[in-house]
Short mmCIF file of C-alpha atoms in Angstrom, two decimals:
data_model
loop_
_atom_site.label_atom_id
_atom_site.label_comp_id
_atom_site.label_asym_id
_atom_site.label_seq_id
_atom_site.Cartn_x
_atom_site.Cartn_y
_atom_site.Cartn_z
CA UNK A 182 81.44 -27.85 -0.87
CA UNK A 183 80.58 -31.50 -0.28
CA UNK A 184 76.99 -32.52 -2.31
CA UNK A 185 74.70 -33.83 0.13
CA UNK A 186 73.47 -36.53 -2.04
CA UNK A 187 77.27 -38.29 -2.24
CA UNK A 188 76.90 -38.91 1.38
CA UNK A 189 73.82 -40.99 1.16
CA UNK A 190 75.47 -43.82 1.79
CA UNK A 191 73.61 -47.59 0.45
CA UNK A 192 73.66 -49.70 3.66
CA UNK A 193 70.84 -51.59 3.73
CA UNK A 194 71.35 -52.45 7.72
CA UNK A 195 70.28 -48.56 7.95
CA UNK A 196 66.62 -48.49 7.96
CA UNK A 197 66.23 -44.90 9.08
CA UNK A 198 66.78 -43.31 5.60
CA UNK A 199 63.02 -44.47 4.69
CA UNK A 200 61.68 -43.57 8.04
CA UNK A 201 62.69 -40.17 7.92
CA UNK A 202 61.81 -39.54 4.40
CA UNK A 203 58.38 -40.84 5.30
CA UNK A 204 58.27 -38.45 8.25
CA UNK A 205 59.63 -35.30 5.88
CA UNK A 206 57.20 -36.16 3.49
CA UNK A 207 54.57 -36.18 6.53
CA UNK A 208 55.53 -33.04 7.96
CA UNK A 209 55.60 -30.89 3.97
CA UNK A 210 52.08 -32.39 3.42
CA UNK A 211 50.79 -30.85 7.16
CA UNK A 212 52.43 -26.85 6.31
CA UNK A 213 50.05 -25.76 4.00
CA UNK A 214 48.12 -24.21 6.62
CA UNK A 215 48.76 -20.55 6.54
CA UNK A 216 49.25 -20.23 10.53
CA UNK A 217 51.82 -23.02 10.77
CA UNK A 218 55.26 -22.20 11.68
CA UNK A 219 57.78 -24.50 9.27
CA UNK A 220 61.64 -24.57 9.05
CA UNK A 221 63.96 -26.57 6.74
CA UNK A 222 67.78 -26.21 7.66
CA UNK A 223 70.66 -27.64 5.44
CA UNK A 224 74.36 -28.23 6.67
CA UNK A 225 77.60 -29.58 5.15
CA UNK A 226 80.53 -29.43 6.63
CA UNK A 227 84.14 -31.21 6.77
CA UNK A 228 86.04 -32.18 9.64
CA UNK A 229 89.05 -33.15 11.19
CA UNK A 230 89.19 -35.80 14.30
CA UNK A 231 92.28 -36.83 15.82
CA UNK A 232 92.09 -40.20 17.53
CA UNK A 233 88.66 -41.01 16.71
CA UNK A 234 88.59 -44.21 18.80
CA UNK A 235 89.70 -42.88 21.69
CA UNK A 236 93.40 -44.87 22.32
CA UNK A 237 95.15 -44.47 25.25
CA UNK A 238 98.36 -43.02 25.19
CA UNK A 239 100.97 -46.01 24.70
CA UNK A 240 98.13 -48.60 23.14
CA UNK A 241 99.50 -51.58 21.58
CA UNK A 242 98.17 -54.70 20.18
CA UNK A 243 100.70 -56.66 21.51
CA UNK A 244 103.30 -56.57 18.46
CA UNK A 245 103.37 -52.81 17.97
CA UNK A 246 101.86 -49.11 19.32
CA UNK A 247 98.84 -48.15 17.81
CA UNK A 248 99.19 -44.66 16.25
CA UNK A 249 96.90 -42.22 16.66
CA UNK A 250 95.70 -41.15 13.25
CA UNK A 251 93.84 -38.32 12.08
CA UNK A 252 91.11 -38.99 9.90
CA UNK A 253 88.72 -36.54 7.73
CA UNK A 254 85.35 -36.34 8.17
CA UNK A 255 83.01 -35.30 5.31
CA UNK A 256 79.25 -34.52 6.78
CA UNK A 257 75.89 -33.45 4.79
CA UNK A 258 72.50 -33.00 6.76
CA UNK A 259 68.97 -31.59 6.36
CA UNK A 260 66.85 -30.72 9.52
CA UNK A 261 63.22 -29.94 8.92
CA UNK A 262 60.55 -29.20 11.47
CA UNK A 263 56.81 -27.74 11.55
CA UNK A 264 54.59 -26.15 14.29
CA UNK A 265 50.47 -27.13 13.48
CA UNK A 266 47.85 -25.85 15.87
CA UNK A 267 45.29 -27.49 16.69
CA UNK A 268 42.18 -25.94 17.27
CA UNK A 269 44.16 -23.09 19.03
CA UNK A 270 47.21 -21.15 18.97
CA UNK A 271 48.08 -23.24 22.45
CA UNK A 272 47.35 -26.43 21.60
CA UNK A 273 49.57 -27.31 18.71
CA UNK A 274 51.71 -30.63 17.05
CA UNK A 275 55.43 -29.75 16.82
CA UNK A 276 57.32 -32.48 14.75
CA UNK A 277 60.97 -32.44 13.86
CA UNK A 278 63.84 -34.40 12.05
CA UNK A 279 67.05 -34.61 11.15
CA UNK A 280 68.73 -37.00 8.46
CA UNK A 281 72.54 -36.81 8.06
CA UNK A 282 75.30 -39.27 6.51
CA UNK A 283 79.04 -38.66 7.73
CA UNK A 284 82.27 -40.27 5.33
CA UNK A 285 85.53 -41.20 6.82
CA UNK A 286 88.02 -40.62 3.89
CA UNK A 287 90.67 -42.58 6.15
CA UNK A 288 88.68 -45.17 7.70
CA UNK A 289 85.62 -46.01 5.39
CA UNK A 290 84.61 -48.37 7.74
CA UNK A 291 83.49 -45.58 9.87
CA UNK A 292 80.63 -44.56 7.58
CA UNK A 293 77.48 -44.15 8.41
CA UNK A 294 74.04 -42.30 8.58
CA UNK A 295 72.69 -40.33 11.36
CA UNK A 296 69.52 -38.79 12.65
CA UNK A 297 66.15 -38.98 14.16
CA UNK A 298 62.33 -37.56 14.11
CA UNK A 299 60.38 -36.58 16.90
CA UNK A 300 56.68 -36.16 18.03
CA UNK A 301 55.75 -33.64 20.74
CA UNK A 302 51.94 -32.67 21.17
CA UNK A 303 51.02 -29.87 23.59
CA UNK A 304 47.85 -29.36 25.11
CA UNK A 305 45.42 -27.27 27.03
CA UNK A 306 42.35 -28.43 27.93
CA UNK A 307 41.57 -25.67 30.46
CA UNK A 308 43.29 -22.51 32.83
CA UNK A 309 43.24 -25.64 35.52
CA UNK A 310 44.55 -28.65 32.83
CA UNK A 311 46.96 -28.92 30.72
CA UNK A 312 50.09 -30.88 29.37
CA UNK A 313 52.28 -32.86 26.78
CA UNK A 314 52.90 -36.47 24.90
CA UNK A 315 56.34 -37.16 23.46
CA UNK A 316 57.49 -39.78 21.41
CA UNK A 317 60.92 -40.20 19.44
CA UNK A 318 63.78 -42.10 17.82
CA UNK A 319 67.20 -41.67 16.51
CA UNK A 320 70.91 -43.30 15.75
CA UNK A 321 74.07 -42.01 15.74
CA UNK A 322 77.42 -43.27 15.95
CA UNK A 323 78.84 -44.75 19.48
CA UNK A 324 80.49 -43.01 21.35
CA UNK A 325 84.28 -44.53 21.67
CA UNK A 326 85.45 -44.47 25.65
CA UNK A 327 88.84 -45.89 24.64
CA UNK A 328 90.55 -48.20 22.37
CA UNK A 329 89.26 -51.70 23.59
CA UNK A 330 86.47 -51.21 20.32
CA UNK A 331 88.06 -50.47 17.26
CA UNK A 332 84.63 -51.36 15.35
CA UNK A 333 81.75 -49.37 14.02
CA UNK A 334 78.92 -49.64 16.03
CA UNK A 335 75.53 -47.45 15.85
CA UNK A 336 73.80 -46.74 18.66
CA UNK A 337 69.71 -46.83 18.44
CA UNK A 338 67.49 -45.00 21.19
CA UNK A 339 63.73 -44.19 21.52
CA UNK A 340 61.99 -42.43 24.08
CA UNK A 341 58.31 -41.77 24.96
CA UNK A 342 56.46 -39.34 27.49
CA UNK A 343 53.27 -38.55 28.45
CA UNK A 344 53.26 -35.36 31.25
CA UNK A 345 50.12 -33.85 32.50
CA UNK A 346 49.88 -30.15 34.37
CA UNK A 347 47.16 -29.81 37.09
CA UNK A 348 46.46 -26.03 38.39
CA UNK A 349 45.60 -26.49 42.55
CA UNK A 350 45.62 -22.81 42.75
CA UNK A 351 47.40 -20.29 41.02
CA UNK A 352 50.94 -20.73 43.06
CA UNK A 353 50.44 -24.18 43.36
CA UNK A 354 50.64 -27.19 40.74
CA UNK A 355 50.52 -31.27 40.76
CA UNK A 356 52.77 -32.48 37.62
CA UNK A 357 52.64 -36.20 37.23
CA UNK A 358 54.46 -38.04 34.50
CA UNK A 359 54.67 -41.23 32.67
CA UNK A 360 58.04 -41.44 30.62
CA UNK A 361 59.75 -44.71 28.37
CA UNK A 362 63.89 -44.60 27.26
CA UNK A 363 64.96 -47.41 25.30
CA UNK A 364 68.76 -48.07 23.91
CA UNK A 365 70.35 -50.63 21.54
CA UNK A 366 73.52 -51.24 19.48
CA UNK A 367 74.41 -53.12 16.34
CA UNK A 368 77.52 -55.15 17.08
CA UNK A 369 76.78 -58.35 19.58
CA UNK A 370 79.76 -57.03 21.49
CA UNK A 371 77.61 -54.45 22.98
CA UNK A 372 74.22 -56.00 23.17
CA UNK A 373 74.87 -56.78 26.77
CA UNK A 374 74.16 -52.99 27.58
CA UNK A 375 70.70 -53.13 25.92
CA UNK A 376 67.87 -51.87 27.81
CA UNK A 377 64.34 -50.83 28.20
CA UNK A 378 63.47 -48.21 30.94
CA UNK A 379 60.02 -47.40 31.85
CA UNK A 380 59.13 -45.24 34.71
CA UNK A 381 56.42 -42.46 36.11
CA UNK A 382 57.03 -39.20 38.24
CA UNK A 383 54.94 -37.38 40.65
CA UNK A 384 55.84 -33.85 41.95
CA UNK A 385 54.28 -30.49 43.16
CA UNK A 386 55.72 -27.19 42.19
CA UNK A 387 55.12 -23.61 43.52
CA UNK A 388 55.08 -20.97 41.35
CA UNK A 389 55.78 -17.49 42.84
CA UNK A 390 54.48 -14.28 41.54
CA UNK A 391 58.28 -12.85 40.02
CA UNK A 392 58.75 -16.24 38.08
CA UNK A 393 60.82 -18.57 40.36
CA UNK A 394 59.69 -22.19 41.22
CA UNK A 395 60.32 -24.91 43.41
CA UNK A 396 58.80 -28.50 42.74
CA UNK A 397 59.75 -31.53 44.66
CA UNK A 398 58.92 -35.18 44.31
CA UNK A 399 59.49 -38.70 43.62
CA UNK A 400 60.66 -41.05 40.35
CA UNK A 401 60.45 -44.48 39.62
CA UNK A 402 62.18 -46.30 37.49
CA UNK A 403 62.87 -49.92 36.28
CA UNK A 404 65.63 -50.94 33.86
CA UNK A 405 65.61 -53.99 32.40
CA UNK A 406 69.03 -55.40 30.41
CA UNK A 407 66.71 -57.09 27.72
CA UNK A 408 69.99 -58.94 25.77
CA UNK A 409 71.72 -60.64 28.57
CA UNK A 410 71.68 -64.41 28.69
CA UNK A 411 71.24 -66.43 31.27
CA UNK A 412 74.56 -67.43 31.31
CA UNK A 413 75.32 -63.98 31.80
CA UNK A 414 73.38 -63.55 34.74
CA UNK A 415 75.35 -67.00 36.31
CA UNK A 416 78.82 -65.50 35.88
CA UNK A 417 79.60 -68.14 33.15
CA UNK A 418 80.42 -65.24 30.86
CA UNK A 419 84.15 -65.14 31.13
CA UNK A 420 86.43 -61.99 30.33
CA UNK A 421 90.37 -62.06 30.01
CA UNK A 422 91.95 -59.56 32.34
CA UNK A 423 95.73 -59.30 32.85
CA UNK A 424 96.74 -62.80 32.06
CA UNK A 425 93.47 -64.23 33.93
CA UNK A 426 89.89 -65.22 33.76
CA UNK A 427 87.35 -63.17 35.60
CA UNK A 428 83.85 -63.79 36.01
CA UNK A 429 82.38 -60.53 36.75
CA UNK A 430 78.55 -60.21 38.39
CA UNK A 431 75.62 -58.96 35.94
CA UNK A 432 72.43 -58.51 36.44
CA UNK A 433 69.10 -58.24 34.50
CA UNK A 434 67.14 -55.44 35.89
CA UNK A 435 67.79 -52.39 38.70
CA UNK A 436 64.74 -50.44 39.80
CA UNK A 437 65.66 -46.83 40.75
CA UNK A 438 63.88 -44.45 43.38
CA UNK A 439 64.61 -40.68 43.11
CA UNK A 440 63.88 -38.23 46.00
CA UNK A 441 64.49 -35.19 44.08
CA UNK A 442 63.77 -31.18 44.28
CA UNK A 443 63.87 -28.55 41.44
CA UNK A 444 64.44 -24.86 42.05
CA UNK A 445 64.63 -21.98 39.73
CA UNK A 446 65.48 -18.16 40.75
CA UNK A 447 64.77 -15.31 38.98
CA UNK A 448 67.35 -13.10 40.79
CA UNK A 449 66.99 -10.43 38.39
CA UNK A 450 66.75 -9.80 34.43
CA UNK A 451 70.22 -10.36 34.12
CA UNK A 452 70.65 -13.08 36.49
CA UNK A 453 68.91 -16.63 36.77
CA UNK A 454 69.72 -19.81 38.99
CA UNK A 455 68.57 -23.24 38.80
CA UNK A 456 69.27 -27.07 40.30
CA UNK A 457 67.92 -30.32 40.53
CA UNK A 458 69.29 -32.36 43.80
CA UNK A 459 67.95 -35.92 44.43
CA UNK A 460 69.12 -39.05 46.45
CA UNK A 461 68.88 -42.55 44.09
CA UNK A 462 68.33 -45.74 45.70
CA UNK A 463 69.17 -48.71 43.07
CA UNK A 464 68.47 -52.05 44.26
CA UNK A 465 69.27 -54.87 41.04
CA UNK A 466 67.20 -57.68 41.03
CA UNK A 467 69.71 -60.96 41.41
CA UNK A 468 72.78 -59.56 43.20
CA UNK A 469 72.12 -57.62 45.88
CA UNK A 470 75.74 -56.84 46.69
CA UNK A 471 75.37 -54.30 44.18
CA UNK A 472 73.30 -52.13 45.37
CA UNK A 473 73.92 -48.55 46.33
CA UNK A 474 72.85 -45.26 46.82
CA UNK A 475 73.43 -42.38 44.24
CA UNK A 476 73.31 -38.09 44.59
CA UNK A 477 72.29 -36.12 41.37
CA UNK A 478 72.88 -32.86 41.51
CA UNK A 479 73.35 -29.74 39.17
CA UNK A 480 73.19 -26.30 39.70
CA UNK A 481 73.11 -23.81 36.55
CA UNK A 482 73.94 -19.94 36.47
CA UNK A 483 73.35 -17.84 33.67
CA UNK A 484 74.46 -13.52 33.62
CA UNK A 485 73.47 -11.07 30.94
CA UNK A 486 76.69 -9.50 31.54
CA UNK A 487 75.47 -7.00 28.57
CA UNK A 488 73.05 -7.83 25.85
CA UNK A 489 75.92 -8.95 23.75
CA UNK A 490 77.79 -11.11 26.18
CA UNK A 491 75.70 -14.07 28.02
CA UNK A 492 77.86 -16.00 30.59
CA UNK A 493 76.98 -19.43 32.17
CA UNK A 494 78.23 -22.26 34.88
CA UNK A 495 77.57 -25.90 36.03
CA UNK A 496 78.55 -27.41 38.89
CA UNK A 497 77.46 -31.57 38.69
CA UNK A 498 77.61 -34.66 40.70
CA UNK A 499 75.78 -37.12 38.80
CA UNK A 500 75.68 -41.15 37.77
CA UNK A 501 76.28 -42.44 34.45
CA UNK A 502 76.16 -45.77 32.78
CA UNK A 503 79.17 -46.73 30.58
CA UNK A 504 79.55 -49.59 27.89
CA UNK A 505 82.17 -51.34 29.48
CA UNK A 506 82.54 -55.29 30.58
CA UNK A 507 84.57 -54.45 33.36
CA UNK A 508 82.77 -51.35 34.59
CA UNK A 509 79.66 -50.94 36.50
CA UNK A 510 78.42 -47.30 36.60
CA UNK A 511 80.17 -43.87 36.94
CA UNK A 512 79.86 -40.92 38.92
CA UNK A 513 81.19 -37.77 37.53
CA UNK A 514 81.64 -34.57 39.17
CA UNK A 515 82.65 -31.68 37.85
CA UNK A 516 82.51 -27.77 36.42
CA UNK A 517 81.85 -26.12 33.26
CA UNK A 518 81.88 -22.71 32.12
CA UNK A 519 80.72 -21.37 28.60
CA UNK A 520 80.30 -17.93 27.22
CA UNK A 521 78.36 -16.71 24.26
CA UNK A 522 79.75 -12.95 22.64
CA UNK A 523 77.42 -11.41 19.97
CA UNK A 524 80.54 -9.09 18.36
CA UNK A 525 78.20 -8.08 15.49
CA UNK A 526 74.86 -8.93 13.95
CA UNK A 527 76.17 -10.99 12.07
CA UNK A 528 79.71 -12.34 13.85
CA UNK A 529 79.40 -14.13 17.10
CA UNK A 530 82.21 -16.20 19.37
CA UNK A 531 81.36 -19.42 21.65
CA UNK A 532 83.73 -20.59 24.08
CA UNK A 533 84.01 -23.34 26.87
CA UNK A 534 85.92 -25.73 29.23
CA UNK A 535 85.23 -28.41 31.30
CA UNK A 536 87.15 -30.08 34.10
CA UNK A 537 85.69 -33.22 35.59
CA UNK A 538 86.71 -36.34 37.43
CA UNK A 539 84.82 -39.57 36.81
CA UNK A 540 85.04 -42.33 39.29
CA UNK A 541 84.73 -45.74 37.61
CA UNK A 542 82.83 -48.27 39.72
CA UNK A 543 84.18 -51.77 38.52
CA UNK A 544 81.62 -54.60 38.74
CA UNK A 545 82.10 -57.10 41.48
CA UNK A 546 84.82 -60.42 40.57
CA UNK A 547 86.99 -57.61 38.96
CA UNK A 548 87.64 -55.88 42.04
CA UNK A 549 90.00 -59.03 43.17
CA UNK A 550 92.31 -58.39 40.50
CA UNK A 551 93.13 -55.02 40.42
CA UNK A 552 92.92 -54.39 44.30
CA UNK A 553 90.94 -51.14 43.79
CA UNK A 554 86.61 -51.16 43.88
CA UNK A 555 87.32 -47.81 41.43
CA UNK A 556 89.76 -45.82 39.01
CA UNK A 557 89.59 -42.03 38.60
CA UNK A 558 89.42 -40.13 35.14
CA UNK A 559 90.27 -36.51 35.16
CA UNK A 560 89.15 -34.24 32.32
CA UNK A 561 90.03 -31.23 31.07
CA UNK A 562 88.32 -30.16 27.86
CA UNK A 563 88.48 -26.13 26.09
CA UNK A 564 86.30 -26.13 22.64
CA UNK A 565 85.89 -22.70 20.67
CA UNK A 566 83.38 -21.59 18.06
CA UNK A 567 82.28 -19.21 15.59
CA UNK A 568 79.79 -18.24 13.10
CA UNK A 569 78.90 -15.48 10.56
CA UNK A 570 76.20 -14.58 9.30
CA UNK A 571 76.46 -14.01 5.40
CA UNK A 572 72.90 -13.18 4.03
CA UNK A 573 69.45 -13.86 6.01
CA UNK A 574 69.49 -17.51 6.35
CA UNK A 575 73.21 -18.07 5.17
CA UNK A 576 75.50 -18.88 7.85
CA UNK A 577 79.43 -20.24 7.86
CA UNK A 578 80.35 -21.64 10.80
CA UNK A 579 83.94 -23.05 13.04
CA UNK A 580 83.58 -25.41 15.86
CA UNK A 581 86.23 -27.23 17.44
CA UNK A 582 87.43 -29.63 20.94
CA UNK A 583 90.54 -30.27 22.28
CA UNK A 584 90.31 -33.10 25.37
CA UNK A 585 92.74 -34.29 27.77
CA UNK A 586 91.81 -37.83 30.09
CA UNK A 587 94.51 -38.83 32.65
CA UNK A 588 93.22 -41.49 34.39
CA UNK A 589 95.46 -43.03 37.95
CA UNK A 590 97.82 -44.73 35.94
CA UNK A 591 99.94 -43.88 32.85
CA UNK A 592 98.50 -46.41 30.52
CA UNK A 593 95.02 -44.81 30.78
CA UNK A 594 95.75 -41.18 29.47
CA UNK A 595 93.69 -40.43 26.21
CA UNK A 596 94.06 -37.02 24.04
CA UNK A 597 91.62 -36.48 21.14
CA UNK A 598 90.59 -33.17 19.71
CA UNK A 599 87.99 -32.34 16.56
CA UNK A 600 88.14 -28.86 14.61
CA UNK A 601 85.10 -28.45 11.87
CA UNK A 602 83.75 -25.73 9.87
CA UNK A 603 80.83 -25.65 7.27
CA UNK A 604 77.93 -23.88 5.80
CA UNK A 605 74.01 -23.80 6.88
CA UNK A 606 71.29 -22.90 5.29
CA UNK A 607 67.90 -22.29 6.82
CA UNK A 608 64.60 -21.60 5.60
CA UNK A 609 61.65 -20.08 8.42
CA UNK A 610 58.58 -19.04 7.44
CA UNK A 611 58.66 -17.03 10.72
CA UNK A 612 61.32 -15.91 12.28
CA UNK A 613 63.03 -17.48 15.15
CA UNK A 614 60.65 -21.01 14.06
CA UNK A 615 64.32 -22.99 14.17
CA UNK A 616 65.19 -22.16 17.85
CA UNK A 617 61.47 -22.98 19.05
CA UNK A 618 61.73 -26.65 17.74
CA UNK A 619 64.88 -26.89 18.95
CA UNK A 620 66.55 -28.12 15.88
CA UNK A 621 69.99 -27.56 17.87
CA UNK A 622 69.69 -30.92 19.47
CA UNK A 623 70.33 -32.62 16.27
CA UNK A 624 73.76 -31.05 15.74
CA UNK A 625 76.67 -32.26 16.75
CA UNK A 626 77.86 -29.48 18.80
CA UNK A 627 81.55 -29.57 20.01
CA UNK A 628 82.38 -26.45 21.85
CA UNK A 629 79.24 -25.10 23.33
CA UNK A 630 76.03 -26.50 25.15
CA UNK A 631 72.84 -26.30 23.00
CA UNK A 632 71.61 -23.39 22.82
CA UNK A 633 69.33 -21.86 25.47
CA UNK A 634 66.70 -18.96 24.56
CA UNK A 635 67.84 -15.35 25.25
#
């Protein structure tokens, strides 16, 4: 298999290698305490990933098509976390990381380190108070839409939270929140779609006696673009479109307003349902013109068919932002359906597939050339898994994607697929340490969601 340490690639524009190490070192010198829960997970793995920057179907760079290659993917990662209580079993310091490098033996260019640490301290002051503070970072490569960035580009987040639980009675609850998202990129290209969002929350949630809740409430928001110039902002920032010059409307900031309401139904042991619905009113702060109103909705099922066999569904309508000069937002709609099979102890099968169609708002000043305010995208996308179980601890593993875009015209149809397999090790002090921090959200999973407690 593929040592971990030729992956550690010397880029000096990555300064998360020494972060992380600081943090792994942090978290080894906190686990000596005989009640703390501590996991350290190692994965390599090799890949293969057809059309990795997403071309359409037909691309060209004006002399010739651009071919679709194939390229393979070498990956090493360690994942460590550790669970510390503090002054009792409920009040406790979870922190996790994850530091990864992945090697393009096509396209070195491609290259690059990935990962991230995070912070999250629960609390309990009393039966009547509780509640948590949050704080992370990470990078990872960006995510391609199609072929109009044929660069590497790394995209940076952070977030912060602070969330605090107030007992009324002992159905009812008052849960506000305080919460921080920020997002950057490397290349200039893309620094346009830097931003910093700060916002708070305020809702009340009932809590019946079988275990389902209802919580409704409000969220503000405000995003501020903190990279745009102000040449930007006065539609002097020109972009070639079909054989013209357009000067397309940007902004600076939007502040957001979310009615919203949570449910979650406990039907029976087998079955559960949940959804979040809320209305979004964005109003930007220079151009008014684009303004709008937003739905976000999703609604989760999950059946127990047996113990062996878990089943689940989405149904979404929700807003997304895109890195795009031409595009504004998108709203995607759309189904998904996975299912988990336990064959064995040891041997177990993921499947899933999507189907989704994403409207692409274009920003004002492009509308006038193409005639249409939005284009369509419609998705189909089947990924299958496996893993087995070797030896406690010792698991090999096959994960794999196969996607399908067709957007309203020809030109915009994009295929792109990724099959992977590899080995993980993982070390728990106690067991089942790994899926209580989560670690899953620092793996790149292709054909399943993360996983979700059984």
């Amino acid at each position: 298999m593929i040592a971990f340490n030729a992956l550690v690639y010397r880029q000096n524009k990555f300064r998360l290698k020494q972060g992380v190490a600081l943090f792994f070192g942090t978290l080894f010198s906190m686990s000596v305490h005989a009640t703390n829960e501590l996991v350290l997970q190692m994965e390599t793995s090799i890949s293969g990933s057809h059309n990795p920057f997403r071309y359409y179907d037909g691309q060209s760079d004006s002399t010739q098509v651009i071919p679709h290659h194939t390229d393979t993917v070498e990956g090493a990662d360690i994942r460590a976390g550790v669970i510390v209580p503090v002054l009792s079993d409920e009040t406790r310091l979870m922190l996790t990381g994850s530091l990864g490098g992945r090697r393009y033996i096509n396209d070195g260019t491609l290259n690059h380190l990935q990962g991230g640490a995070n912070a999250d301290f629960q609390w309990v002051a009393s039966k009547l108070l509780s509640g948590r503070i949050n704080a992370g970072a990470g990078q990872h490569l960006f995510n391609y839409i199609n072929g109009s960035l044929s660069q590497k580009d790394i995209e940076h987040d952070k977030n912060a939270g602070f969330d605090v639980n107030i007992k009324v009675t002992d159905s009812w609850w008052l849960m506000p929140k305080l919460f921080y998202n920020q997002l950057y990129y490397d290349l200039p290209v893309n620094k346009l779609y830097d931003y910093k969002q700060d916002g708070r929350q305020i809702g009340v949630r009932y809590m019946s006696p079988t275990g389902s809740s209802v919580e409704g409430g409000v969220r503000l928001s405000t995003t501020n673009y903190t990279d745009r110039s102000q040449d930007q902002i006065e539609k002097i920032y020109d972009i070639p479109y079909a054989n013209s010059v357009i000067k397309p409307e940007y902004d600076t900031q939007f502040k957001e307003t979310e009615l919203y309401l949570d449910g979650e139904w406990q039907y029976s042991v087998k079955t559960t349902t949940s959804a979040h619905v809320g209305v979004i009113r964005r109003r930007y702060s220079t151009y008014s013109n684009l303004d709008t109103n937003l739905s976000n909705a999703i609604v989760r099922g999950t059946y127990r068919y047996t113990p062996q066999l878990r089943l689940d569904a989405q149904m979404f309508d929700q807003p997304f932002p895109i890195v795009d000069p031409t595009i504004l937002y998108v709203v995607t709609k759309g189904v998904r359906l996975d299912a988990l099979w336990l064959y064995s102890d040891k041997l177990q099968f993921n499947a899933s597939a999507v189907m989704q169609n994403s409207s692409q708002v274009y920003i004002p000043g492009i509308v006038n050339l193409t005639g249409n305010a939005s284009q369509v995208a419609r998705m189909k996308r089947v990924g299958v898994g496996a893993s087995y179980q070797i030896d406690r601890g010792f698991r090999l593993f096959a994960d794999s994607y196969f996607e399908r875009n067709r957007g309203d015209v020809a030109t915009l149809n994009v295929n792109q697929s990724v099959v992977k397999i590899g080995f993980e090790y993982t070390y728990e002090n106690l067991p089942g340490s790994a899926a209580r921090m989560n670690l899953q959200r620092y793996q790149d999973y292709l054909s399943s969601s993360p996983a979700i407690a059984r």
